[in-house]
XYZ file of C-alpha atoms in Angstrom:
207
model
C -156.170 -38.081 119.444
C -158.723 -39.686 117.131
C -157.094 -43.062 117.738
C -157.376 -42.491 121.504
C -161.119 -41.826 121.258
C -161.491 -44.874 119.015
C -159.725 -46.984 121.633
C -162.158 -45.612 124.240
C -165.027 -46.558 121.888
C -166.157 -42.954 121.660
C -166.507 -43.209 117.886
C -168.388 -39.932 117.267
C -165.739 -37.916 119.102
C -163.058 -39.876 117.292
C -164.579 -39.052 113.905
C -164.911 -35.378 114.747
C -161.176 -35.305 115.454
C -160.391 -37.409 112.373
C -162.407 -35.135 110.060
C -160.374 -32.202 111.394
C -157.198 -34.199 110.772
C -158.445 -35.013 107.258
C -158.678 -31.318 106.408
C -155.173 -30.654 107.761
C -153.462 -33.810 106.468
C -151.081 -34.209 103.554
C -152.578 -35.974 100.542
C -150.597 -39.164 101.205
C -152.054 -39.444 104.735
C -155.708 -39.120 103.665
C -156.374 -42.741 102.527
C -155.703 -44.126 106.014
C -157.724 -41.360 107.680
C -160.665 -42.196 105.389
C -160.238 -45.842 106.389
C -160.187 -45.012 110.124
C -163.293 -42.819 109.855
C -165.026 -45.550 107.872
C -164.097 -48.149 110.496
C -165.638 -45.978 113.213
C -168.848 -45.558 111.164
C -168.921 -49.339 110.712
C -168.747 -49.806 114.478
C -171.607 -47.307 114.803
C -173.492 -49.351 112.161
C -173.671 -46.308 109.909
C -172.954 -48.415 106.848
C -173.619 -45.801 104.151
C -171.259 -43.357 105.828
C -168.673 -46.112 106.290
C -168.993 -47.133 102.616
C -168.629 -43.502 101.513
C -165.429 -43.095 103.527
C -163.969 -46.399 102.287
C -164.681 -45.512 98.642
C -163.107 -42.077 99.182
C -160.076 -43.891 100.608
C -159.955 -46.183 97.551
C -160.132 -43.180 95.216
C -157.405 -41.291 97.108
C -155.184 -44.393 97.240
C -155.702 -45.120 93.539
C -154.725 -41.564 92.583
C -151.551 -41.941 94.637
C -150.960 -45.561 93.525
C -150.772 -46.372 97.221
C -151.272 -50.136 97.438
C -151.388 -50.247 101.236
C -154.232 -47.702 101.262
C -156.128 -49.626 98.568
C -155.742 -52.866 100.493
C -156.957 -51.371 103.788
C -159.968 -49.619 102.225
C -160.958 -52.605 100.046
C -160.814 -54.797 103.149
C -163.013 -52.258 104.977
C -165.497 -52.415 102.084
C -165.476 -56.216 102.364
C -166.278 -55.927 106.095
C -169.102 -53.429 105.401
C -170.679 -55.584 102.691
C -170.327 -58.684 104.875
C -172.213 -57.030 107.728
C -174.917 -55.748 105.370
C -175.304 -59.259 103.915
C -174.119 -58.275 100.422
C -172.171 -61.489 99.952
C -171.457 -61.087 96.239
C -170.107 -57.539 96.593
C -168.222 -58.551 99.730
C -166.554 -61.373 97.775
C -165.464 -58.953 95.038
C -163.899 -56.581 97.546
C -162.253 -59.484 99.382
C -160.703 -60.653 96.105
C -159.319 -57.176 95.446
C -157.983 -56.934 99.003
C -156.368 -60.388 98.749
C -154.757 -59.538 95.401
C -153.251 -56.424 96.971
C -152.157 -58.107 100.202
C -149.179 -59.898 98.650
C -148.141 -56.701 96.854
C -148.340 -54.740 100.102
C -146.446 -57.495 101.899
C -143.707 -57.377 99.252
C -143.618 -53.593 99.486
C -143.318 -53.775 103.267
C -140.622 -56.424 102.946
C -138.772 -54.262 100.427
C -139.209 -51.218 102.658
C -137.928 -53.145 105.673
C -135.008 -54.448 103.608
C -134.179 -50.920 102.504
C -134.570 -49.715 106.087
C -132.250 -52.476 107.291
C -129.779 -51.668 104.517
C -129.959 -47.985 105.452
C -129.379 -48.828 109.138
C -126.528 -51.151 108.163
C -125.053 -48.473 105.926
C -125.481 -45.933 108.731
C -123.766 -48.332 111.135
C -120.989 -48.865 108.601
C -120.587 -45.099 108.281
C -120.505 -44.757 112.071
C -117.834 -47.479 112.267
C -115.877 -45.797 109.464
C -116.094 -42.439 111.229
C -115.044 -44.072 114.513
C -112.158 -45.796 112.716
C -111.096 -42.491 111.173
C -111.340 -40.805 114.583
C -109.213 -43.562 116.131
C -106.698 -43.243 113.304
C -106.634 -39.476 113.762
C -106.147 -39.898 117.526
C -103.365 -42.427 116.826
C -101.681 -40.002 114.449
C -102.057 -37.188 116.968
C -100.436 -39.401 119.626
C -97.661 -40.295 117.185
C -97.126 -36.614 116.389
C -97.123 -35.802 120.118
C -94.573 -38.539 120.845
C -92.497 -37.437 117.856
C -92.378 -33.840 119.091
C -91.583 -35.045 122.618
C -88.738 -37.173 121.227
C -87.551 -34.291 119.030
C -87.683 -31.899 121.985
C -85.783 -34.415 124.135
C -83.083 -34.824 121.462
C -82.815 -31.055 121.050
C -82.648 -30.663 124.817
C -79.885 -33.248 125.061
C -78.017 -31.627 122.158
C -78.324 -28.198 123.761
C -77.171 -29.550 127.140
C -74.314 -31.379 125.406
C -73.357 -28.237 123.507
C -73.391 -26.194 126.725
C -71.291 -28.836 128.500
C -68.803 -28.897 125.612
C -68.610 -25.111 125.604
C -68.057 -25.120 129.367
C -65.354 -27.770 129.035
C -63.676 -25.746 126.284
C -63.869 -22.643 128.426
C -62.362 -24.518 131.359
C -59.666 -25.917 129.049
C -58.868 -22.402 127.848
C -58.681 -21.207 131.449
C -56.396 -24.125 132.344
C -54.300 -23.477 129.256
C -53.910 -19.825 130.207
C -53.034 -20.841 133.767
C -50.476 -23.330 132.416
C -48.938 -20.575 130.318
C -48.788 -18.316 133.370
C -47.281 -21.181 135.395
C -44.718 -21.878 132.642
C -43.831 -18.198 132.505
C -43.491 -18.090 136.304
C -41.432 -21.279 136.191
C -39.135 -19.661 133.581
C -38.768 -16.575 135.740
C -38.047 -18.784 138.734
C -35.377 -20.645 136.781
C -33.801 -17.348 135.808
C -33.860 -16.194 139.430
C -32.332 -19.484 140.579
C -29.659 -19.146 137.906
C -29.052 -15.534 138.976
C -28.853 -16.688 142.590
C -26.372 -19.428 141.707
C -24.267 -17.029 139.650
C -24.316 -14.400 142.398
C -23.471 -16.987 145.057
C -20.615 -18.310 142.908
C -19.268 -14.787 142.361
C -19.488 -13.959 146.060
C -17.751 -17.213 147.009
C -15.052 -16.511 144.392
C -14.537 -12.966 145.691
C -14.388 -14.170 149.310
C -11.732 -16.687 148.368
C-alpha cells in the first residue's frame, strides 16, 4: 500500500503506511522499509529525515549482515548528500555503495543459481515421480494382463476338464449300452439256437 501511494506521489500518505509497516515488519524486512521511507523524505526534500531513515537502514542492515540493505541505504545516503551539495560525504557513501554492489550482484547471482538449481532439482523430482508413476501403471497393466491370461487359461482348463468329463460320461453310457446290446445279442443267439433246435426236432418228429 505504501508503494502504491509512493507511485501516486503522495509521499506523506506513503510514509504513514510505511511507518505502520515498520512496526509490524520482521527484522529482516526493516532495512528496505527504512530505505523506502528515506526515499520518500528525499522526494519531499526533508533531507534530515531522509538521512535519519537511511542511517537507521544502514544500522539494521549491518546488524543483520545484509549486504543488499547496506548497498541500498548507502546509495540513498549518496543521493541525499549529492542533493545537499555535500560532495565529499556523497563520494564516501558512493564508494561504499559501489564496493557493496559487486557483492550484492554476486549474492543475487548465487541466489538465482541456487533458485535455478532448486527448480531444476524440483523438475527432476517431478520427472522421477512421473517416471515412477508410469512404471507403476505399466506394472499394473502387466499384472492386469497376467491375471486376464491366467483367468483365460484356467477357464480353458475348466472347460476342457468339463468336456473331458462329459466325454468320459458319454463313453461310460455307450459302454453300458454296448454291454446291454451284447447281452441282448447273446440272448438272441440263444433264442435263435433254441428255435433251430426246436424246428429240427419238430421236423424230425414229423418225418
